Amino acid sequence: MLKIENKNVVVPGELLSEGMDYLPSHGTYREGNNIRAQKLGLANIEGKVIKIIPLSGRYIPKKGDTVVGKVIDVLMSGWRIELNSPYSAVISLKDGTSEFIPKGDDLTKYIGLDAFIVGKITNVTNQSLVDITLRGPGLKKLSGGRVIKVSPAKVPRIIGKGGSMIRLIKQATDCYIVVGQNGYVWLKGEPKEEVIAVDAIIKIDAEGHKSGLTDEIKKYLEKVTGRKLENSEVENTEGDTNDLQ
Amino acid sequence: MTYNKRLDGRKKEELRKITAKVGVIKNADGSAEFQIGNTRATAAVYGPRELHPRFLQDPKKGVLRCNYNMMPFSGMGNRVRPGNNRRATEISMVTTQALSPVLDLTQFPNAGIDVFIELDQTDAGSRCAGICAASMALADAGLPMKDLVCAVAVGSVGGTIVADLSYDEEAYKEEPVADIPLAIIPSTGEITLLQMDGEVDIETLKEAIKLGKKLTKELLKVQTDALKKKYE
């Protein structure tokens, strides 16, 4: 028997359901016959499965994620990347550049210290050793622009359903924007418009748990830029939180 | 003479006024403030993050580190010497042990979680306030935990069982006093902290613990409401 409603905010230890009618998924656990919450977040009930969409927390690297990271060290044969996470990642020589690198060459010539990159996580071991590659479409060393930090739990909202939210911001400001799953966002454009985009993203970060956010952001962007924005493909903003994973 | 009327006029099982707030420190991954009577604790959680010094790292699970600190002006007008002392070290340790059973840190091998508990105002029951604040802050940080932790002091003054002793009661001269800080996991009723200062017989102790378990409900409600309020 269900003890809460869909999309309720629940706290750790809160009773979600009694009996064996429901199945525990991410962020929940079964204790005897009961299902309880294991995290602070929004309860999401899909059919018989209860899961929790976290509202906070650090980024934990996952295979296949696109991330924005910073070079913090140069190794014997690769680069160490900081990911706004408890664990740092490594880009191996082969994955870092397609150029030919002579033996014993200075690797900072290719990617220097403190540079930002956008990469894809290729592998994560049990002990959380992380590999990143720069080979692939859209993956590269970043130059210019600025990087801001947001809560990794809000990244799905910043991207929006099928990329609707981020497309809106790009349309309004003509900025290049890369949103890393780890909560680093890289932006590049005209200084004034960069600021507008940053403000919009900070707004989403602060209000990410509300529904109907796409419309609100659209109104906000139309007000500050004075542009008329096209309606994005998303019809209902009600189901917005569904694509939070 | 028995201790029938409490010094501050509360009922025997009545707690002092409690207020709680979550998200008070913006830089931290999670934070909370918990005030009970004149005791106020602020907890900030940083992490999971890389743990240094490295010899503390555990490849099997993450490590929880708590730090309890009373601010120099927090006492009754006599300056508390800043920095670590025997008492603070002990309370840091028992706080860590009170919170560890609810946390599931197996997902964070080699990482560390730091909890800083600061008290800017104290009037007995500071370790309990600290544990309450810390458990809310850990939940706010989005860490996997099976439940919150509720902590409260119970005790006996001259044989009368009372809840949530104030400093004046703790220091009551005319009758023997026992002060028993408790931390309880509400869903299972497990006790994660049990300390005692003073003298008490076994029957009174059992009664006092029973009272402590009864009070968890009240504390849990305050903590839960504060956590939910952040997302209203």
GROMACS .gro file of C-alpha atoms in nm:
model
  477
    1MET     CA    1   0.000   0.000   0.000
    2LEU     CA    2   0.139   0.335  -0.107
    3LYS     CA    3   0.213   0.587   0.167
    4ILE     CA    4   0.312   0.884  -0.048
    5GLU     CA    5   0.205   1.050  -0.371
    6ASN     CA    6   0.398   1.071  -0.694
    7LYS     CA    7   0.646   1.365  -0.703
    8ASN     CA    8   0.641   1.414  -0.327
    9VAL     CA    9   0.963   1.527  -0.162
   10VAL     CA   10   1.078   1.246   0.065
   11VAL     CA   11   1.354   1.228   0.325
   12PRO     CA   12   1.582   0.933   0.411
   13GLY     CA   13   1.402   0.670   0.612
   14GLU     CA   14   1.055   0.784   0.507
   15LEU     CA   15   0.804   0.505   0.458
   16LEU     CA   16   0.710   0.485   0.090
   17SER     CA   17   0.497   0.172   0.075
   18GLU     CA   18   0.386  -0.123   0.282
   19GLY     CA   19   0.346  -0.476   0.160
   20MET     CA   20   0.484  -0.638  -0.153
   21ASP     CA   21   0.276  -0.443  -0.410
   22TYR     CA   22   0.566  -0.221  -0.516
   23LEU     CA   23   0.929  -0.272  -0.615
   24PRO     CA   24   1.221  -0.068  -0.479
   25SER     CA   25   1.448   0.098  -0.737
   26HIS     CA   26   1.720   0.367  -0.723
   27GLY     CA   27   1.741   0.552  -0.392
   28THR     CA   28   1.507   0.321  -0.202
   29TYR     CA   29   1.548   0.003   0.000
   30ARG     CA   30   1.330  -0.274   0.129
   31GLU     CA   31   1.316  -0.342   0.498
   32GLY     CA   32   1.097  -0.638   0.584
   33ASN     CA   33   0.777  -0.570   0.393
   34ASN     CA   34   0.825  -0.196   0.372
   35ILE     CA   35   0.997   0.021   0.116
   36ARG     CA   36   1.178   0.321   0.256
   37ALA     CA   37   1.361   0.614   0.102
   38GLN     CA   38   1.741   0.613   0.107
   39LYS     CA   39   1.791   0.967  -0.019
   40LEU     CA   40   1.644   1.311  -0.010
   41GLY     CA   41   1.459   1.361  -0.336
   42LEU     CA   42   1.142   1.338  -0.540
   43ALA     CA   43   0.958   1.008  -0.524
   44ASN     CA   44   0.880   0.879  -0.870
   45ILE     CA   45   0.625   0.602  -0.914
   46GLU     CA   46   0.614   0.428  -1.251
   47GLY     CA   47   0.376   0.136  -1.253
   48LYS     CA   48   0.495  -0.084  -0.970
   49VAL     CA   49   0.842   0.063  -0.941
   50ILE     CA   50   0.930   0.333  -0.689
   51LYS     CA   51   1.251   0.530  -0.734
   52ILE     CA   52   1.389   0.854  -0.600
   53ILE     CA   53   1.517   1.137  -0.816
   54PRO     CA   54   1.791   1.298  -0.607
   55LEU     CA   55   1.785   1.675  -0.563
   56SER     CA   56   2.145   1.712  -0.450
   57GLY     CA   57   2.471   1.522  -0.429
   58ARG     CA   58   2.811   1.506  -0.587
   59TYR     CA   59   2.875   1.370  -0.933
   60ILE     CA   60   2.967   1.002  -0.950
   61PRO     CA   61   3.133   0.914  -1.284
   62LYS     CA   62   2.932   0.687  -1.512
   63LYS     CA   63   3.033   0.522  -1.836
   64GLY     CA   64   2.909   0.707  -2.144
   65ASP     CA   65   2.864   1.046  -1.976
   66THR     CA   66   2.986   1.360  -2.148
   67VAL     CA   67   3.177   1.569  -1.897
   68VAL     CA   68   3.361   1.899  -1.877
   69GLY     CA   69   3.681   1.874  -1.677
   70LYS     CA   70   4.000   2.056  -1.592
   71VAL     CA   71   4.356   1.933  -1.643
   72ILE     CA   72   4.518   1.921  -1.301
   73ASP     CA   73   4.828   1.716  -1.374
   74VAL     CA   74   5.032   1.581  -1.660
   75LEU     CA   75   5.132   1.218  -1.623
   76MET     CA   76   5.394   1.000  -1.786
   77SER     CA   77   5.157   0.917  -2.070
   78GLY     CA   78   4.842   1.119  -2.030
   79TRP     CA   79   4.660   1.388  -1.842
   80ARG     CA   80   4.477   1.386  -1.509
   81ILE     CA   81   4.137   1.556  -1.513
   82GLU     CA   82   3.939   1.702  -1.226
   83LEU     CA   83   3.566   1.632  -1.262
   84ASN     CA   84   3.389   1.807  -0.972
   85SER     CA   85   3.363   1.459  -0.821
   86PRO     CA   86   3.541   1.256  -0.552
   87TYR     CA   87   3.733   1.083  -0.828
   88SER     CA   88   3.965   1.226  -1.092
   89ALA     CA   89   3.996   1.084  -1.442
   90VAL     CA   90   4.279   1.007  -1.683
   91ILE     CA   91   4.306   1.079  -2.055
   92SER     CA   92   4.560   0.849  -2.212
   93LEU     CA   93   4.792   0.971  -2.489
   94LYS     CA   94   4.602   0.782  -2.752
   95ASP     CA   95   4.269   0.925  -2.640
   96GLY     CA   96   4.399   1.279  -2.598
   97THR     CA   97   4.515   1.380  -2.941
   98SER     CA   98   4.538   1.239  -3.291
   99GLU     CA   99   4.868   1.415  -3.350
  100PHE     CA  100   5.191   1.220  -3.354
  101ILE     CA  101   5.375   1.262  -3.026
  102PRO     CA  102   5.747   1.184  -3.032
  103LYS     CA  103   5.882   0.980  -2.744
  104GLY     CA  104   5.967   1.191  -2.440
  105ASP     CA  105   5.791   1.499  -2.574
  106ASP     CA  106   5.648   1.760  -2.340
  107LEU     CA  107   5.277   1.679  -2.316
  108THR     CA  108   5.178   2.031  -2.208
  109LYS     CA  109   5.240   2.132  -2.571
  110TYR     CA  110   4.923   1.945  -2.665
  111ILE     CA  111   4.698   2.002  -2.363
  112GLY     CA  112   4.837   2.235  -2.097
  113LEU     CA  113   4.776   2.244  -1.725
  114ASP     CA  114   4.453   2.419  -1.619
  115ALA     CA  115   4.300   2.370  -1.964
  116PHE     CA  116   3.936   2.268  -1.979
  117ILE     CA  117   3.824   1.979  -2.195
  118VAL     CA  118   3.497   1.820  -2.294
  119GLY     CA  119   3.530   1.444  -2.302
  120LYS     CA  120   3.340   1.122  -2.282
  121ILE     CA  121   3.383   0.867  -2.006
  122THR     CA  122   3.487   0.538  -2.164
  123ASN     CA  123   3.537   0.325  -1.857
  124VAL     CA  124   3.479   0.328  -1.483
  125THR     CA  125   3.621   0.050  -1.266
  126ASN     CA  126   3.476  -0.083  -0.941
  127GLN     CA  127   3.727   0.125  -0.749
  128SER     CA  128   3.619   0.432  -0.947
  129LEU     CA  129   3.924   0.473  -1.168
  130VAL     CA  130   3.797   0.674  -1.462
  131ASP     CA  131   3.909   0.691  -1.826
  132ILE     CA  132   3.810   0.974  -2.058
  133THR     CA  133   3.850   1.010  -2.432
  134LEU     CA  134   3.862   1.320  -2.649
  135ARG     CA  135   3.804   1.121  -2.965
  136GLY     CA  136   3.449   1.160  -3.086
  137PRO     CA  137   3.214   1.419  -3.226
  138GLY     CA  138   3.206   1.740  -3.024
  139LEU     CA  139   3.480   1.628  -2.784
  140LYS     CA  140   3.777   1.862  -2.766
  141LYS     CA  141   4.000   2.089  -2.568
  142LEU     CA  142   3.808   2.405  -2.488
  143SER     CA  143   3.946   2.751  -2.549
  144GLY     CA  144   3.802   3.085  -2.446
  145GLY     CA  145   3.462   3.129  -2.284
  146ARG     CA  146   3.391   3.060  -1.922
  147VAL     CA  147   3.308   2.765  -1.701
  148ILE     CA  148   3.044   2.773  -1.428
  149LYS     CA  149   2.958   2.514  -1.169
  150VAL     CA  150   2.604   2.389  -1.106
  151SER     CA  151   2.461   2.106  -0.900
  152PRO     CA  152   2.503   1.777  -1.093
  153ALA     CA  153   2.152   1.676  -0.982
  154LYS     CA  154   2.008   1.968  -1.179
  155VAL     CA  155   2.193   1.894  -1.505
  156PRO     CA  156   1.896   1.702  -1.656
  157ARG     CA  157   1.678   2.009  -1.597
  158ILE     CA  158   1.932   2.242  -1.758
  159ILE     CA  159   1.937   2.021  -2.066
  160GLY     CA  160   1.561   1.975  -2.058
  161LYS     CA  161   1.345   1.720  -2.226
  162GLY     CA  162   1.521   1.626  -2.548
  163GLY     CA  163   1.751   1.927  -2.505
  164SER     CA  164   1.464   2.178  -2.511
  165MET     CA  165   1.584   2.398  -2.227
  166ILE     CA  166   1.942   2.434  -2.346
  167ARG     CA  167   1.823   2.496  -2.702
  168LEU     CA  168   1.612   2.780  -2.568
  169ILE     CA  169   1.910   2.944  -2.401
  170LYS     CA  170   2.129   2.897  -2.708
  171GLN     CA  171   1.858   3.052  -2.924
  172ALA     CA  172   1.820   3.350  -2.695
  173THR     CA  173   2.187   3.427  -2.650
  174ASP     CA  174   2.374   3.278  -2.951
  175CYS     CA  175   2.627   3.127  -2.710
  176TYR     CA  176   2.810   2.803  -2.751
  177ILE     CA  177   2.716   2.598  -2.447
  178VAL     CA  178   2.841   2.259  -2.333
  179VAL     CA  179   2.676   2.108  -2.028
  180GLY     CA  180   2.883   1.835  -1.864
  181GLN     CA  181   2.696   1.568  -1.670
  182ASN     CA  182   2.932   1.647  -1.382
  183GLY     CA  183   2.791   1.995  -1.332
  184TYR     CA  184   3.052   2.203  -1.516
  185VAL     CA  185   2.898   2.418  -1.788
  186TRP     CA  186   3.114   2.585  -2.051
  187LEU     CA  187   2.982   2.893  -2.234
  188LYS     CA  188   3.126   3.110  -2.504
  189GLY     CA  189   2.970   3.404  -2.682
  190GLU     CA  190   2.940   3.781  -2.671
  191PRO     CA  191   3.025   3.895  -2.316
  192LYS     CA  192   2.682   4.049  -2.252
  193GLU     CA  193   2.497   3.747  -2.378
  194GLU     CA  194   2.725   3.514  -2.188
  195VAL     CA  195   2.610   3.688  -1.872
  196ILE     CA  196   2.245   3.640  -1.964
  197ALA     CA  197   2.302   3.270  -2.031
  198VAL     CA  198   2.485   3.232  -1.700
  199ASP     CA  199   2.198   3.400  -1.516
  200ALA     CA  200   1.944   3.172  -1.681
  201ILE     CA  201   2.143   2.861  -1.590
  202ILE     CA  202   2.185   2.974  -1.229
  203LYS     CA  203   1.809   3.032  -1.216
  204ILE     CA  204   1.742   2.678  -1.336
  205ASP     CA  205   1.992   2.544  -1.085
  206ALA     CA  206   1.812   2.719  -0.801
  207GLU     CA  207   1.458   2.629  -0.906
  208GLY     CA  208   1.519   2.293  -1.070
  209HIS     CA  209   1.271   2.103  -0.854
  210LYS     CA  210   0.969   2.303  -0.974
  211SER     CA  211   0.753   2.203  -1.269
  212GLY     CA  212   0.671   2.427  -1.563
  213LEU     CA  213   1.022   2.568  -1.555
  214THR     CA  214   1.075   2.579  -1.935
  215ASP     CA  215   0.797   2.836  -1.976
  216GLU     CA  216   0.926   3.044  -1.691
  217ILE     CA  217   1.278   3.051  -1.834
  218LYS     CA  218   1.139   3.133  -2.178
  219LYS     CA  219   0.954   3.434  -2.038
  220TYR     CA  220   1.264   3.541  -1.847
  221LEU     CA  221   1.487   3.517  -2.156
  222GLU     CA  222   1.236   3.701  -2.374
  223LYS     CA  223   1.225   3.979  -2.119
  224VAL     CA  224   1.601   4.030  -2.088
  225THR     CA  225   1.697   3.978  -2.453
  226GLY     CA  226   1.392   4.137  -2.610
  227ARG     CA  227   1.382   3.856  -2.865
  228LYS     CA  228   1.076   3.652  -2.950
  229LEU     CA  229   1.164   3.289  -2.893
  230GLU     CA  230   1.018   3.007  -3.096
  231ASN     CA  231   0.818   2.749  -2.918
  232SER     CA  232   1.033   2.447  -2.866
  233GLU     CA  233   0.900   2.106  -2.957
  234VAL     CA  234   0.798   2.020  -2.605
  235GLU     CA  235   0.423   2.058  -2.564
  236ASN     CA  236   0.368   1.966  -2.205
  237THR     CA  237   0.599   2.090  -1.939
  238GLU     CA  238   0.403   1.892  -1.682
  239GLY     CA  239   0.602   1.577  -1.742
  240ASP     CA  240   0.930   1.767  -1.732
  241THR     CA  241   1.077   1.582  -1.440
  242ASN     CA  242   1.033   1.251  -1.620
  243ASP     CA  243   1.362   1.282  -1.798
  244LEU     CA  244   1.556   1.332  -1.479
  245GLN     CA  245   1.742   1.012  -1.426
  246MET     CA  246   1.240   1.683   4.890
  247THR     CA  247   1.183   1.548   4.549
  248TYR     CA  248   1.233   1.729   4.224
  249ASN     CA  249   0.876   1.787   4.110
  250LYS     CA  250   0.881   2.125   3.950
  251ARG     CA  251   1.143   2.183   3.682
  252LEU     CA  252   1.367   2.485   3.708
  253ASP     CA  253   1.248   2.637   3.381
  254GLY     CA  254   0.885   2.541   3.438
  255ARG     CA  255   0.865   2.274   3.168
  256LYS     CA  256   0.669   1.952   3.204
  257LYS     CA  257   0.877   1.643   3.281
  258GLU     CA  258   0.864   1.508   2.928
  259GLU     CA  259   0.864   1.839   2.749
  260LEU     CA  260   1.147   1.939   2.515
  261ARG     CA  261   1.280   2.288   2.488
  262LYS     CA  262   1.168   2.488   2.183
  263ILE     CA  263   1.317   2.343   1.866
  264THR     CA  264   1.380   2.516   1.536
  265ALA     CA  265   1.562   2.367   1.238
  266LYS     CA  266   1.670   2.495   0.901
  267VAL     CA  267   1.840   2.330   0.605
  268GLY     CA  268   2.077   2.480   0.349
  269VAL     CA  269   2.223   2.754   0.567
  270ILE     CA  270   2.577   2.731   0.426
  271LYS     CA  271   2.586   2.781   0.051
  272ASN     CA  272   2.941   2.662  -0.010
  273ALA     CA  273   2.884   2.326   0.156
  274ASP     CA  274   2.738   2.022  -0.021
  275GLY     CA  275   2.484   2.001   0.258
  276SER     CA  276   2.418   2.202   0.570
  277ALA     CA  277   2.170   2.244   0.852
  278GLU     CA  278   2.107   2.439   1.166
  279PHE     CA  279   1.937   2.289   1.471
  280GLN     CA  280   1.842   2.490   1.774
  281ILE     CA  281   1.700   2.345   2.092
  282GLY     CA  282   1.641   2.598   2.367
  283ASN     CA  283   1.955   2.806   2.389
  284THR     CA  284   2.177   2.544   2.227
  285ARG     CA  285   2.239   2.600   1.859
  286ALA     CA  286   2.439   2.373   1.631
  287THR     CA  287   2.531   2.434   1.269
  288ALA     CA  288   2.655   2.144   1.060
  289ALA     CA  289   2.820   2.156   0.718
  290VAL     CA  290   2.895   1.852   0.503
  291TYR     CA  291   3.167   1.849   0.240
  292GLY     CA  292   3.204   1.553   0.015
  293PRO     CA  293   3.229   1.278  -0.082
  294ARG     CA  294   3.565   1.412  -0.189
  295GLU     CA  295   3.922   1.294  -0.219
  296LEU     CA  296   4.044   1.197   0.126
  297HIS     CA  297   4.371   1.326   0.266
  298PRO     CA  298   4.593   1.215   0.437
  299ARG     CA  299   4.597   0.914   0.209
  300PHE     CA  300   4.661   0.655   0.478
  301LEU     CA  301   4.305   0.714   0.600
  302GLN     CA  302   4.160   0.602   0.266
  303ASP     CA  303   3.966   0.279   0.267
  304PRO     CA  304   3.941   0.096  -0.068
  305LYS     CA  305   3.625  -0.081   0.050
  306LYS     CA  306   3.414   0.220   0.148
  307GLY     CA  307   3.410   0.592   0.208
  308VAL     CA  308   3.522   0.739   0.538
  309LEU     CA  309   3.310   0.965   0.756
  310ARG     CA  310   3.489   1.227   0.964
  311CYS     CA  311   3.304   1.447   1.209
  312ASN     CA  312   3.442   1.747   1.385
  313TYR     CA  313   3.268   1.901   1.686
  314ASN     CA  314   3.366   2.249   1.791
  315MET     CA  315   3.236   2.494   2.048
  316MET     CA  316   3.304   2.854   1.959
  317PRO     CA  317   3.506   3.059   2.213
  318PHE     CA  318   3.209   3.279   2.308
  319SER     CA  319   2.953   2.996   2.314
  320GLY     CA  320   2.961   2.920   2.685
  321MET     CA  321   2.813   3.104   2.979
  322GLY     CA  322   3.047   3.401   2.951
  323ASN     CA  323   3.370   3.223   3.037
  324ARG     CA  324   3.571   3.190   2.721
  325VAL     CA  325   3.604   2.839   2.581
  326ARG     CA  326   3.961   2.791   2.465
  327PRO     CA  327   3.953   2.746   2.090
  328GLY     CA  328   4.089   2.436   1.923
  329ASN     CA  329   4.080   2.071   2.000
  330ASN     CA  330   4.058   1.945   2.353
  331ARG     CA  331   3.989   1.613   2.517
  332ARG     CA  332   3.614   1.671   2.531
  333ALA     CA  333   3.578   1.787   2.170
  334THR     CA  334   3.784   1.494   2.044
  335GLU     CA  335   3.562   1.250   2.230
  336ILE     CA  336   3.240   1.408   2.108
  337SER     CA  337   3.370   1.412   1.750
  338MET     CA  338   3.433   1.040   1.781
  339VAL     CA  339   3.096   0.948   1.933
  340THR     CA  340   2.921   1.165   1.672
  341THR     CA  341   3.098   0.976   1.394
  342GLN     CA  342   2.993   0.649   1.554
  343ALA     CA  343   2.635   0.768   1.600
  344LEU     CA  344   2.599   0.862   1.233
  345SER     CA  345   2.796   0.581   1.061
  346PRO     CA  346   2.528   0.310   1.102
  347VAL     CA  347   2.277   0.495   0.883
  348LEU     CA  348   2.518   0.590   0.605
  349ASP     CA  349   2.588   0.360   0.312
  350LEU     CA  350   2.932   0.461   0.190
  351THR     CA  351   3.017   0.150  -0.012
  352GLN     CA  352   2.959   0.349  -0.332
  353PHE     CA  353   3.244   0.584  -0.247
  354PRO     CA  354   3.564   0.380  -0.211
  355ASN     CA  355   3.873   0.583  -0.113
  356ALA     CA  356   3.664   0.898  -0.068
  357GLY     CA  357   3.598   1.094   0.246
  358ILE     CA  358   3.305   1.288   0.386
  359ASP     CA  359   3.373   1.571   0.627
  360VAL     CA  360   3.113   1.695   0.871
  361PHE     CA  361   3.186   2.013   1.062
  362ILE     CA  362   2.965   2.088   1.359
  363GLU     CA  363   2.998   2.434   1.510
  364LEU     CA  364   2.818   2.554   1.819
  365ASP     CA  365   2.782   2.927   1.862
  366GLN     CA  366   2.558   2.907   2.166
  367THR     CA  367   2.544   2.624   2.419
  368ASP     CA  368   2.323   2.535   2.712
  369ALA     CA  369   2.354   2.157   2.764
  370GLY     CA  370   2.263   1.893   2.509
  371SER     CA  371   2.516   2.019   2.257
  372ARG     CA  372   2.627   1.680   2.128
  373CYS     CA  373   2.264   1.584   2.068
  374ALA     CA  374   2.195   1.908   1.883
  375GLY     CA  375   2.513   1.846   1.683
  376ILE     CA  376   2.405   1.496   1.582
  377CYS     CA  377   2.056   1.618   1.480
  378ALA     CA  378   2.206   1.896   1.270
  379ALA     CA  379   2.465   1.664   1.115
  380SER     CA  380   2.211   1.402   1.014
  381MET     CA  381   2.000   1.667   0.841
  382ALA     CA  382   2.307   1.808   0.669
  383LEU     CA  383   2.408   1.461   0.545
  384ALA     CA  384   2.059   1.411   0.398
  385ASP     CA  385   2.077   1.756   0.240
  386ALA     CA  386   2.408   1.657   0.079
  387GLY     CA  387   2.222   1.380  -0.106
  388LEU     CA  388   2.409   1.094   0.056
  389PRO     CA  389   2.254   0.747   0.067
  390MET     CA  390   2.138   0.682   0.421
  391LYS     CA  391   1.877   0.442   0.553
  392ASP     CA  392   1.732   0.688   0.799
  393LEU     CA  393   1.791   1.014   0.980
  394VAL     CA  394   1.932   1.010   1.332
  395CYS     CA  395   1.747   1.176   1.621
  396ALA     CA  396   1.938   1.264   1.935
  397VAL     CA  397   1.812   1.392   2.267
  398ALA     CA  398   1.932   1.394   2.624
  399VAL     CA  399   1.719   1.235   2.894
  400GLY     CA  400   1.807   1.202   3.257
  401SER     CA  401   1.702   1.190   3.614
  402VAL     CA  402   1.711   1.471   3.864
  403GLY     CA  403   1.665   1.345   4.218
  404GLY     CA  404   1.501   1.030   4.087
  405THR     CA  405   1.256   1.214   3.862
  406ILE     CA  406   1.292   1.124   3.497
  407VAL     CA  407   1.307   1.434   3.279
  408ALA     CA  408   1.363   1.505   2.912
  409ASP     CA  409   1.617   1.737   2.755
  410LEU     CA  410   1.802   1.874   3.057
  411SER     CA  411   1.908   2.237   3.061
  412TYR     CA  412   2.244   2.345   3.200
  413ASP     CA  413   2.090   2.449   3.531
  414GLU     CA  414   1.938   2.105   3.576
  415GLU     CA  415   2.260   1.931   3.478
  416ALA     CA  416   2.441   2.132   3.746
  417TYR     CA  417   2.166   2.095   4.009
  418LYS     CA  418   2.337   2.074   4.347
  419GLU     CA  419   2.065   1.961   4.588
  420GLU     CA  420   1.982   1.622   4.434
  421PRO     CA  421   2.183   1.360   4.244
  422VAL     CA  422   2.160   1.413   3.869
  423ALA     CA  423   2.213   1.178   3.575
  424ASP     CA  424   2.244   1.307   3.219
  425ILE     CA  425   2.201   1.051   2.941
  426PRO     CA  426   2.253   1.165   2.580
  427LEU     CA  427   2.086   0.927   2.336
  428ALA     CA  428   2.089   0.894   1.958
  429ILE     CA  429   1.826   0.676   1.797
  430ILE     CA  430   1.747   0.554   1.446
  431PRO     CA  431   1.371   0.619   1.434
  432SER     CA  432   1.264   0.349   1.187
  433THR     CA  433   1.427   0.062   1.377
  434GLY     CA  434   1.459   0.205   1.727
  435GLU     CA  435   1.829   0.117   1.734
  436ILE     CA  436   2.044   0.321   1.969
  437THR     CA  437   2.363   0.458   1.816
  438LEU     CA  438   2.477   0.676   2.104
  439LEU     CA  439   2.435   0.610   2.473
  440GLN     CA  440   2.645   0.796   2.723
  441MET     CA  441   2.590   0.876   3.088
  442ASP     CA  442   2.715   1.130   3.332
  443GLY     CA  443   2.615   1.099   3.698
  444GLU     CA  444   2.449   0.827   3.896
  445VAL     CA  445   2.144   0.624   3.804
  446ASP     CA  446   1.996   0.286   3.892
  447ILE     CA  447   1.910   0.034   3.626
  448GLU     CA  448   1.533   0.078   3.646
  449THR     CA  449   1.556   0.455   3.605
  450LEU     CA  450   1.795   0.409   3.312
  451LYS     CA  451   1.549   0.178   3.136
  452GLU     CA  452   1.266   0.423   3.194
  453ALA     CA  453   1.478   0.711   3.069
  454ILE     CA  454   1.566   0.527   2.747
  455LYS     CA  455   1.199   0.449   2.696
  456LEU     CA  456   1.126   0.819   2.727
  457GLY     CA  457   1.404   0.898   2.480
  458LYS     CA  458   1.251   0.663   2.223
  459LYS     CA  459   0.915   0.830   2.272
  460LEU     CA  460   1.065   1.171   2.204
  461THR     CA  461   1.226   1.066   1.873
  462LYS     CA  462   0.892   1.109   1.697
  463GLU     CA  463   0.883   1.477   1.786
  464LEU     CA  464   1.244   1.531   1.676
  465LEU     CA  465   1.199   1.339   1.353
  466LYS     CA  466   0.904   1.557   1.260
  467VAL     CA  467   1.107   1.875   1.307
  468GLN     CA  468   1.395   1.735   1.098
  469THR     CA  469   1.167   1.605   0.822
  470ASP     CA  470   0.973   1.930   0.798
  471ALA     CA  471   1.292   2.134   0.777
  472LEU     CA  472   1.431   1.916   0.496
  473LYS     CA  473   1.106   1.932   0.298
  474LYS     CA  474   1.070   2.305   0.349
  475LYS     CA  475   1.383   2.368   0.144
  476TYR     CA  476   1.204   2.236  -0.165
  477GLU     CA  477   0.865   2.400  -0.120
   0.00000   0.00000   0.00000
